[in-house]
XYZ file of N, CA and C in Angstrom:
765
model
N 0.809 -1.214 0.000
C 0.000 0.000 0.000
C 0.840 1.261 0.000
N 2.138 1.191 0.505
C 2.910 2.424 0.505
C 3.746 2.623 -0.726
N 3.799 1.658 -1.615
C 4.643 1.797 -2.780
C 3.879 2.449 -3.924
N 3.500 3.715 -3.742
C 2.860 4.448 -4.819
C 3.516 5.810 -4.942
N 3.187 6.529 -5.992
C 3.879 7.776 -6.298
C 3.746 8.820 -5.206
N 2.676 8.736 -4.404
C 2.435 9.796 -3.434
C 3.249 9.621 -2.166
N 3.785 8.454 -1.894
C 4.402 8.222 -0.598
C 5.908 8.326 -0.628
N 6.469 8.755 -1.732
C 7.914 8.818 -1.843
C 8.417 10.243 -1.891
N 8.970 10.710 -0.777
C 9.822 11.895 -0.754
C 9.152 13.222 -1.082
N 7.813 13.311 -1.023
C 7.233 14.588 -1.415
C 5.911 14.910 -0.734
N 5.589 14.251 0.359
C 4.261 14.431 0.937
C 4.256 15.417 2.088
N 3.208 16.236 2.152
C 3.035 17.197 3.244
C 2.395 16.546 4.451
N 2.925 16.852 5.597
C 2.217 16.613 6.841
C 2.012 17.973 7.477
N 0.771 18.423 7.657
C 0.530 19.773 8.172
C 1.266 20.013 9.479
N 1.834 21.183 9.605
C 2.588 21.526 10.793
C 4.081 21.311 10.617
N 4.463 20.524 9.612
C 5.880 20.328 9.341
C 6.396 21.499 8.511
N 7.698 21.717 8.568
C 8.294 22.770 7.758
C 8.497 22.265 6.333
N 8.577 23.207 5.378
C 8.770 22.857 3.985
C 10.013 21.993 3.818
N 9.873 20.892 3.071
C 10.968 19.961 2.772
C 11.521 19.255 4.003
N 10.754 19.229 5.092
C 11.180 18.531 6.297
C 10.921 17.042 6.165
N 11.863 16.246 6.622
C 11.709 14.791 6.606
C 10.583 14.386 7.554
N 9.658 13.573 7.049
C 8.567 13.035 7.856
C 8.483 11.544 7.615
N 8.492 10.767 8.683
C 8.356 9.313 8.562
C 6.892 8.934 8.349
N 6.645 8.009 7.431
C 5.308 7.450 7.225
C 5.313 5.999 7.684
N 4.473 5.694 8.664
C 4.368 4.351 9.234
C 3.031 3.754 8.830
N 3.031 2.506 8.342
C 1.795 1.850 7.923
C 1.450 0.651 8.804
N 2.179 0.472 9.911
C 1.947 -0.673 10.791
C 0.540 -0.638 11.377
N -0.136 -1.784 11.362
C -1.427 -1.951 12.014
C -1.310 -3.044 13.066
N -2.189 -3.005 14.036
C -2.158 -3.985 15.125
C -3.559 -4.573 15.288
N -3.962 -5.347 14.296
C -5.331 -5.860 14.250
C -5.653 -6.756 15.430
N -4.678 -7.446 15.941
C -4.930 -8.358 17.063
C -4.770 -7.686 18.420
N -4.338 -6.427 18.436
C -4.077 -5.720 19.692
C -4.552 -4.274 19.570
N -5.864 -4.043 19.565
C -6.378 -2.684 19.336
C -5.849 -1.647 20.318
N -5.803 -1.980 21.599
C -5.323 -1.012 22.581
C -3.837 -0.724 22.385
N -3.094 -1.710 21.940
C -1.667 -1.507 21.680
C -1.474 -0.499 20.552
N -2.337 -0.566 19.537
C -2.229 0.402 18.442
C -2.393 1.825 18.926
N -3.339 2.046 19.859
C -3.515 3.380 20.427
C -2.311 3.774 21.280
N -1.755 2.813 22.009
C -0.591 3.089 22.845
C 0.625 3.468 21.994
N 0.728 2.850 20.809
C 1.829 3.183 19.902
C 1.750 4.651 19.484
N 0.535 5.135 19.220
C 0.390 6.554 18.854
C 0.891 7.456 19.969
N 0.585 7.100 21.209
C 1.067 7.897 22.340
C 2.592 7.837 22.432
N 3.161 6.649 22.245
C 4.620 6.510 22.314
C 5.289 7.344 21.228
N 4.720 7.332 20.028
C 5.268 8.140 18.940
C 5.225 9.619 19.308
N 4.091 10.079 19.829
C 3.972 11.477 20.228
C 5.047 11.857 21.240
N 5.204 11.056 22.278
C 6.162 11.394 23.318
C 7.588 11.407 22.788
N 7.910 10.474 21.887
C 9.273 10.409 21.343
C 9.538 11.530 20.338
N 8.526 11.879 19.545
C 8.689 13.011 18.632
C 8.850 14.304 19.428
N 8.014 14.483 20.457
C 8.090 15.694 21.281
C 9.445 15.823 21.965
N 10.054 14.681 22.326
C 11.354 14.694 22.999
C 12.518 14.834 22.024
N 12.240 14.783 20.727
C 13.293 14.884 19.728
C 13.959 13.569 19.394
N 13.391 12.454 19.856
C 13.974 11.145 19.586
C 13.568 10.579 18.239
N 12.465 11.090 17.668
C 12.000 10.671 16.347
C 11.716 11.919 15.521
N 11.802 11.820 14.193
C 11.386 12.938 13.347
C 9.861 13.031 13.354
N 9.287 14.105 12.802
C 7.835 14.140 12.646
C 7.358 12.831 11.997
N 6.297 12.265 12.528
C 5.881 10.926 12.118
C 4.386 10.897 11.840
N 4.022 10.266 10.735
C 2.624 10.078 10.367
C 2.313 8.586 10.313
N 1.069 8.250 10.633
C 0.578 6.874 10.470
C -0.644 6.904 9.564
N -0.679 5.999 8.598
C -1.858 5.787 7.765
C -2.119 4.292 7.792
N -3.240 3.882 8.387
C -3.451 2.449 8.564
C -4.928 2.112 8.691
N -5.200 0.841 8.679
C -6.551 0.325 8.860
C -6.604 -0.434 10.175
N -7.784 -0.526 10.730
C -7.914 -1.077 12.071
C -8.986 -2.165 12.109
N -9.010 -2.953 13.165
C -10.153 -3.832 13.411
C -11.309 -3.008 13.965
N -12.338 -3.676 14.457
C -13.496 -2.965 15.017
C -13.153 -2.440 16.416
N -13.079 -1.125 16.515
C -12.688 -0.460 17.760
C -13.725 0.599 18.090
N -14.140 0.656 19.340
C -14.951 1.758 19.846
C -14.005 2.636 20.657
N -13.687 3.800 20.124
C -12.671 4.671 20.708
C -13.336 5.740 21.566
N -13.238 5.573 22.875
C -13.835 6.523 23.804
C -12.876 7.683 24.072
N -13.453 8.852 24.329
C -12.658 10.000 24.725
C -12.541 10.092 26.236
N -11.764 11.063 26.692
C -11.566 11.221 28.138
C -12.850 11.591 28.862
N -13.706 12.381 28.202
C -14.985 12.728 28.828
C -15.831 11.478 29.056
N -15.794 10.566 28.088
C -16.532 9.315 28.243
C -15.996 8.513 29.418
N -14.675 8.425 29.489
C -14.052 7.620 30.542
C -14.346 8.168 31.927
N -14.613 9.481 32.002
C -14.920 10.094 33.291
C -16.400 10.003 33.651
N -17.205 9.538 32.723
C -18.644 9.462 32.955
C -18.988 8.338 33.932
N -19.948 8.554 34.829
C -20.371 7.470 35.727
C -21.029 6.324 34.980
N -21.372 6.551 33.705
C -22.016 5.519 32.903
C -21.035 4.840 31.949
N -19.749 5.085 32.153
C -18.734 4.542 31.247
C -18.771 3.015 31.221
N -18.934 2.394 32.373
C -18.975 0.933 32.418
C -20.089 0.370 31.558
N -21.253 0.996 31.577
C -22.368 0.564 30.746
C -22.023 0.706 29.260
N -21.336 1.795 28.918
C -20.959 2.028 27.524
C -19.939 1.003 27.045
N -19.007 0.644 27.902
C -18.016 -0.376 27.560
C -18.709 -1.714 27.299
N -19.648 -2.063 28.169
C -20.375 -3.316 27.967
C -21.210 -3.282 26.679
N -21.795 -2.127 26.384
C -22.564 -1.995 25.144
C -21.661 -2.133 23.923
N -20.458 -1.587 24.011
C -19.500 -1.701 22.915
C -19.151 -3.161 22.636
N -18.838 -3.883 23.678
C -18.476 -5.296 23.500
C -19.664 -6.110 22.988
N -20.867 -5.738 23.414
C -22.059 -6.479 22.998
C -22.308 -6.378 21.498
N -21.857 -5.268 20.873
C -22.040 -5.112 19.428
C -20.776 -5.478 18.653
N -19.790 -6.081 19.335
C -18.623 -6.611 18.648
C -17.486 -5.650 18.419
N -17.425 -4.556 19.212
C -16.349 -3.585 19.067
C -15.499 -3.562 20.333
N -14.186 -3.586 20.147
C -13.260 -3.559 21.268
C -13.173 -2.134 21.817
N -13.482 -1.918 23.092
C -13.415 -0.566 23.645
C -11.986 -0.178 24.027
N -11.599 1.035 23.660
C -10.325 1.603 24.087
C -10.567 3.065 24.454
N -9.633 3.662 25.179
C -9.628 5.109 25.395
C -8.534 5.676 24.515
N -8.919 6.553 23.597
C -7.967 7.020 22.593
C -7.162 8.216 23.096
N -6.160 8.567 22.294
C -5.217 9.606 22.679
C -5.846 10.996 22.676
N -6.690 11.284 21.690
C -7.247 12.626 21.541
C -8.691 12.536 21.088
N -9.403 13.643 21.217
C -10.776 13.693 20.734
C -11.782 13.781 21.863
N -13.048 14.038 21.502
C -14.080 14.295 22.479
C -14.849 13.073 22.909
N -15.939 12.745 22.209
C -16.799 11.658 22.617
C -16.557 10.422 21.739
N -17.313 9.368 22.042
C -17.068 8.073 21.415
C -17.169 8.129 19.888
N -16.192 7.515 19.239
C -16.172 7.337 17.787
C -15.769 5.891 17.542
N -15.815 5.474 16.291
C -15.431 4.074 16.067
C -14.672 3.902 14.765
N -13.968 2.786 14.733
C -13.224 2.344 13.560
C -13.714 0.944 13.210
N -13.765 0.653 11.918
C -14.067 -0.713 11.492
C -13.371 -0.966 10.167
N -13.703 -2.082 9.520
C -13.006 -2.483 8.310
C -13.193 -1.497 7.151
N -14.195 -0.627 7.251
C -14.445 0.333 6.190
C -13.987 1.736 6.518
N -13.114 1.892 7.512
C -12.600 3.215 7.870
C -11.091 3.274 7.651
N -10.582 4.489 7.577
C -9.146 4.743 7.460
C -8.717 5.589 8.650
N -7.615 5.224 9.263
C -7.041 5.991 10.361
C -5.796 6.727 9.862
N -5.751 8.021 10.089
C -4.594 8.845 9.745
C -4.210 9.647 10.975
N -2.932 9.657 11.304
C -2.482 10.466 12.433
C -1.110 11.029 12.137
N -0.739 12.032 12.903
C 0.603 12.587 12.768
C 1.043 13.175 14.084
N 2.333 13.114 14.329
C 2.933 13.708 15.522
C 4.055 14.633 15.077
N 4.084 15.833 15.640
C 5.115 16.808 15.294
C 5.728 17.368 16.568
N 6.930 17.867 16.441
C 7.548 18.588 17.548
C 7.219 20.066 17.397
N 7.036 20.734 18.535
C 6.699 22.160 18.523
C 6.984 22.692 19.925
N 7.885 23.661 20.048
C 8.196 24.180 21.384
C 7.030 24.923 22.030
N 6.077 25.385 21.218
C 4.890 26.072 21.726
C 3.648 25.450 21.088
N 3.325 24.220 21.417
C 2.269 23.507 20.683
C 0.889 24.122 20.820
N 0.591 24.735 21.964
C -0.748 25.291 22.157
C -1.029 26.431 21.185
N -0.009 27.188 20.831
C -0.201 28.348 19.965
C -0.684 27.956 18.574
N -0.352 26.759 18.123
C -0.730 26.347 16.768
C -1.906 25.398 16.702
N -2.638 25.271 17.802
C -3.713 24.274 17.854
C -4.725 24.460 16.731
N -5.297 25.639 16.611
C -6.346 25.855 15.612
C -5.785 25.814 14.194
N -4.583 26.321 13.993
C -3.977 26.291 12.659
C -3.775 24.862 12.183
N -3.350 23.982 13.099
C -3.165 22.576 12.705
C -4.500 21.927 12.350
N -5.518 22.182 13.153
C -6.853 21.669 12.842
C -7.305 22.150 11.458
N -7.202 23.446 11.231
C -7.690 24.029 9.980
C -6.965 23.456 8.773
N -5.657 23.339 8.888
C -4.886 22.878 7.734
C -5.193 21.429 7.413
N -5.231 20.573 8.428
C -5.487 19.160 8.167
C -6.916 18.944 7.664
N -7.886 19.619 8.266
C -9.269 19.498 7.800
C -9.398 19.961 6.354
N -8.711 21.044 6.007
C -8.760 21.538 4.639
C -8.171 20.566 3.642
N -7.066 19.924 4.014
C -6.450 18.964 3.108
C -7.321 17.732 2.914
N -7.945 17.260 3.990
C -8.808 16.085 3.869
C -10.044 16.416 3.040
N -10.649 17.573 3.304
C -11.811 17.983 2.513
C -11.442 18.111 1.034
N -10.263 18.644 0.771
C -9.816 18.769 -0.614
C -9.645 17.426 -1.278
N -9.097 16.453 -0.555
C -8.928 15.105 -1.106
C -10.272 14.482 -1.435
N -11.248 14.669 -0.560
C -12.570 14.088 -0.801
C -13.279 14.785 -1.961
N -13.074 16.085 -2.095
C -13.679 16.783 -3.228
C -13.123 16.271 -4.548
N -11.854 15.917 -4.567
C -11.266 15.365 -5.788
C -11.897 14.037 -6.178
N -12.387 13.331 -5.194
C -13.074 12.067 -5.464
C -14.522 12.280 -5.896
N -15.020 13.506 -5.756
C -16.380 13.798 -6.154
C -17.338 14.049 -5.017
N -16.831 14.079 -3.777
C -17.676 14.328 -2.610
C -17.814 15.838 -2.391
N -19.021 16.279 -2.087
C -19.237 17.685 -1.714
C -18.823 17.836 -0.252
N -17.510 17.885 -0.025
C -16.949 17.872 1.331
C -16.812 19.283 1.865
N -17.249 19.473 3.114
C -17.194 20.771 3.767
C -16.657 20.597 5.185
N -16.150 21.676 5.745
C -15.602 21.642 7.097
C -16.614 22.252 8.056
N -16.870 21.553 9.142
C -17.763 22.094 10.154
C -18.631 21.027 10.778
N -19.122 21.334 11.947
C -19.948 20.402 12.706
C -21.355 20.334 12.134
N -21.855 19.117 11.955
C -23.248 18.896 11.577
C -24.074 18.855 12.857
N -25.204 19.558 12.909
C -26.004 19.526 14.135
C -26.321 18.107 14.604
N -26.030 17.830 15.870
C -26.305 16.561 16.539
C -25.493 15.401 15.946
N -24.295 15.705 15.426
C -23.429 14.639 14.949
C -22.810 13.892 16.129
N -22.321 12.667 15.873
C -21.597 11.942 16.909
C -20.202 12.538 17.045
N -19.639 12.456 18.239
C -18.323 13.025 18.532
C -18.174 14.397 17.865
N -18.996 15.361 18.248
C -19.037 16.645 17.541
C -17.730 17.420 17.620
N -17.417 18.126 16.534
C -16.207 18.934 16.494
C -16.282 19.991 15.419
N -15.736 21.148 15.696
C -15.779 22.263 14.749
C -15.015 21.958 13.471
N -14.072 21.007 13.523
C -13.262 20.705 12.352
C -13.611 19.345 11.756
N -14.795 18.837 12.076
C -15.273 17.657 11.369
C -15.366 17.974 9.878
N -15.222 16.938 9.044
C -15.452 17.099 7.605
C -16.748 16.371 7.271
N -17.661 17.075 6.632
C -18.970 16.513 6.350
C -19.251 16.497 4.853
N -20.345 15.865 4.487
C -20.811 15.850 3.106
C -22.089 16.662 3.010
N -22.074 17.691 2.175
C -23.256 18.517 1.879
C -23.815 19.220 3.110
N -23.029 19.305 4.176
C -23.523 19.911 5.397
C -24.530 19.052 6.125
N -24.605 17.763 5.769
C -25.648 16.895 6.319
C -25.126 15.678 7.068
N -24.030 15.097 6.622
C -23.554 13.864 7.265
C -22.055 13.939 7.528
N -21.675 13.490 8.689
C -20.270 13.509 9.088
C -19.523 12.352 8.437
N -18.369 12.672 7.835
C -17.517 11.649 7.229
C -16.212 11.476 7.985
N -15.720 12.557 8.595
C -14.378 12.567 9.174
C -14.399 13.277 10.522
N -13.763 12.657 11.513
C -13.527 13.302 12.789
C -12.047 13.522 13.004
N -11.688 14.635 13.625
C -10.291 14.968 13.891
C -10.141 15.343 15.358
N -9.195 14.715 16.039
C -8.894 15.048 17.419
C -7.440 15.463 17.556
N -7.120 16.241 18.575
C -5.749 16.717 18.775
C -5.365 16.620 20.249
N -4.127 16.200 20.482
C -3.554 16.137 21.829
C -2.249 16.904 21.816
N -2.063 17.783 22.774
C -0.790 18.490 22.875
C -0.104 18.115 24.177
N 1.214 18.001 24.108
C 2.049 17.744 25.273
C 3.213 18.720 25.211
N 4.007 18.749 26.243
C 5.175 19.621 26.232
C 6.102 19.221 25.088
N 6.288 20.118 24.138
C 7.214 19.873 23.035
C 6.604 19.270 21.792
N 5.284 19.022 21.777
C 4.748 18.410 20.568
C 3.232 18.326 20.545
N 2.722 17.849 19.403
C 1.281 17.711 19.207
C 0.999 16.490 18.349
N -0.190 15.936 18.547
C -0.639 14.767 17.789
C -2.054 15.031 17.288
N -2.289 14.781 16.009
C -3.633 14.839 15.444
C -4.023 13.453 14.950
N -5.240 13.038 15.286
C -5.743 11.750 14.862
C -7.029 11.914 14.079
N -7.154 11.159 12.989
C -8.278 11.274 12.067
C -8.907 9.902 11.868
N -10.235 9.845 11.846
C -10.942 8.651 11.376
C -11.843 9.078 10.231
N -11.714 8.411 9.098
C -12.479 8.711 7.897
C -13.313 7.482 7.549
N -14.632 7.654 7.481
C -15.517 6.529 7.177
C -15.674 6.436 5.665
N -15.124 5.378 5.091
C -15.188 5.169 3.649
C -16.431 4.381 3.270
N -16.704 3.317 4.022
C -17.829 2.430 3.702
C -18.584 2.066 4.974
N -19.767 1.479 4.788
C -20.537 0.855 5.867
C -20.919 1.835 6.975
N -21.558 2.939 6.588
C -22.025 3.883 7.607
C -23.119 3.263 8.475
N -23.848 2.289 7.940
C -24.889 1.634 8.742
C -24.279 0.969 9.969
N -23.077 0.420 9.811
C -22.407 -0.214 10.936
C -22.032 0.816 12.006
N -21.663 2.014 11.583
C -21.377 3.096 12.531
C -22.626 3.400 13.362
N -23.738 3.528 12.686
C -24.982 3.842 13.388
C -25.397 2.714 14.333
N -25.334 1.496 13.842
C -25.770 0.355 14.648
C -24.944 0.207 15.925
N -23.641 0.480 15.816
C -22.769 0.328 16.984
C -22.889 1.495 17.953
N -23.029 2.713 17.408
C -23.035 3.884 18.284
C -24.366 4.101 18.999
N -25.459 3.650 18.426
C -26.758 3.887 19.074
C -26.790 3.339 20.500
N -26.451 2.057 20.753
C -26.497 1.581 22.137
C -25.427 2.202 23.023
N -24.272 2.548 22.441
C -23.191 3.143 23.229
C -23.578 4.555 23.670
N -24.111 5.360 22.755
C -24.533 6.704 23.128
C -25.723 6.673 24.077
N -26.605 5.694 23.895
C -27.699 5.538 24.854
C -27.144 5.255 26.250
N -26.137 4.376 26.326
C -25.545 4.037 27.617
C -24.896 5.247 28.273
N -24.282 6.135 27.460
C -23.634 7.328 27.990
C -24.620 8.469 28.252
N -25.854 8.309 27.771
C -26.841 9.369 27.944
C -26.600 10.558 27.036
N -26.002 10.329 25.853
C -25.683 11.413 24.930
C -26.728 11.512 23.829
N -27.109 12.737 23.503
C -28.064 12.978 22.429
C -27.323 13.139 21.109
N -27.817 12.466 20.068
C -27.251 12.635 18.733
C -28.271 12.128 17.725
N -28.036 12.444 16.454
C -28.918 12.009 15.392
C -28.184 10.976 14.545
N -28.565 9.702 14.604
C -27.872 8.673 13.822
C -27.818 8.973 12.322
N -28.759 9.751 11.813
C -28.758 10.074 10.391
C -27.555 10.916 9.987
N -26.851 11.506 10.954
C -25.673 12.319 10.631
C -24.435 11.470 10.359
N -24.477 10.167 10.609
C -23.314 9.295 10.392
C -23.294 8.833 8.944
N -22.354 9.335 8.167
C -22.291 9.015 6.742
C -20.974 8.388 6.349
N -20.801 8.193 5.038
C -19.573 7.607 4.505
C -19.335 8.120 3.095
N -18.116 7.937 2.615
C -17.800 8.285 1.230
C -18.663 7.453 0.282
N -18.860 6.212 0.621
C -19.690 5.320 -0.181
C -21.102 5.867 -0.346
N -21.676 6.419 0.721
C -23.019 6.993 0.635
C -23.094 8.109 -0.394
N -21.995 8.848 -0.550
C -21.977 9.992 -1.458
C -21.700 9.598 -2.905
N -20.878 8.587 -3.101
C -20.418 8.251 -4.450
C -21.052 6.992 -5.012
N -21.714 6.209 -4.167
C -22.289 4.952 -4.617
C -21.318 3.798 -4.580
N -20.046 4.092 -4.581
C -19.005 3.074 -4.487
C -17.761 3.758 -3.939
N -16.994 3.050 -3.143
C -15.788 3.654 -2.568
C -14.793 2.554 -2.242
N -13.566 2.755 -2.687
C -12.490 1.794 -2.462
C -11.514 2.382 -1.454
N -11.166 1.598 -0.432
C -10.276 2.099 0.611
C -8.936 2.555 0.038
N -8.363 1.756 -0.842
C -7.059 2.108 -1.412
C -7.143 3.403 -2.220
N -8.239 3.600 -2.943
C -8.392 4.824 -3.730
C -8.501 6.046 -2.828
N -9.195 5.904 -1.707
C -9.309 7.028 -0.775
C -7.954 7.313 -0.130
N -7.226 6.263 0.233
C -5.874 6.466 0.772
C -5.003 7.213 -0.229
N -5.061 6.814 -1.492
C -4.272 7.492 -2.516
C -4.689 8.953 -2.668
N -5.982 9.214 -2.553
C -6.451 10.597 -2.656
C -5.921 11.438 -1.504
N -5.911 10.861 -0.294
C -5.356 11.582 0.846
C -3.882 11.891 0.635
N -3.133 10.883 0.225
C -1.703 11.087 0.024
C -1.434 12.049 -1.130
N -2.272 11.978 -2.175
C -2.104 12.897 -3.289
C -2.344 14.337 -2.891
N -3.372 14.574 -2.090
C -3.664 15.933 -1.634
C -2.547 16.451 -0.751
N -2.020 15.592 0.103
C -0.920 16.002 0.970
C 0.338 16.287 0.157
N 0.586 15.465 -0.865
C 1.802 15.614 -1.664
C 1.860 16.944 -2.405
N 0.713 17.477 -2.758
C 0.698 18.725 -3.529
C 1.376 19.878 -2.802
N 1.460 19.806 -1.479
C 2.059 20.900 -0.725
C 3.578 20.780 -0.633
N 4.145 19.658 -1.041
C 5.579 19.588 -1.261
C 6.492 19.229 -0.117
N 6.002 18.643 0.958
C 6.895 18.181 2.015
C 7.298 16.734 1.761
N 8.373 16.312 2.387
C 8.949 15.006 2.092
C 8.498 13.949 3.096
N 7.877 12.893 2.583
C 7.416 11.786 3.409
C 8.194 10.544 3.021
N 8.745 9.854 4.017
C 9.585 8.673 3.778
C 8.987 7.459 4.472
N 8.858 6.360 3.744
C 8.371 5.123 4.344
C 9.272 4.712 5.512
N 8.659 4.286 6.593
C 9.427 3.923 7.788
C 8.742 2.775 8.518
N 9.486 2.116 9.363
C 8.923 1.103 10.242
C 9.160 1.542 11.690
N 8.316 1.066 12.580
C 8.456 1.440 13.978
C 9.702 0.787 14.570
N 10.500 1.574 15.273
C 11.728 1.058 15.865
C 11.425 0.304 17.156
N 12.296 -0.610 17.553
C 12.045 -1.415 18.762
C 11.837 -0.588 20.018
N 12.540 0.534 20.156
C 12.392 1.333 21.359
C 10.982 1.911 21.480
N 10.435 2.375 20.360
C 9.067 2.894 20.369
C 8.088 1.790 20.742
N 8.242 0.620 20.138
C 7.351 -0.494 20.432
C 7.496 -0.965 21.867
């Protein structure tokens, strides 16, 4: 999946400097969902400390129900965890983001970690740039992609990417630590019905109001959607800005 024209030596990762080396990692941990989330945290901490260059991950995941910190603090969190397992999704607490979101075989996960001595100052700029690039990639595929929260969407966020102002396709979360920042993205390519079916009992358990009709996918907009084609569109949109992305594998110390 990484041996295509977009992943060699020319891809932008927002927040990186022009022509800065950025590692691209494609490792997935299908048998260890929580470990995959822990790897993102380890990458962030090592990038922030200067032990790794800016690093991006583009990968696919098993069925994961990714809870936010607000969810984990809820007195109803235990009920939500049980509801997640009952519908076949492994519950984890993710690195960044607000309320519960999910990953499945029809979603793409994209994340990046950068070093920044003043990470809080660039929070909104990083959100805006990454959301704009993702929306641009989806528009190239033919989706009427827009940036902004859809009323009563799941895991609401000002930098969600939606279709036609009606259905959420992409969620973006950000975590900042001393010396660095991490942005995590989930993009629903196919099977939006599965998103709705899984989130309805989980949001009920958490006592959260939302409209299941706001959960959409690229497939809903185009009639057909291929994961590899969407990945290529993302990488192509990023490449246009001219930063250098290099294929990499996770080092033993990070793991």
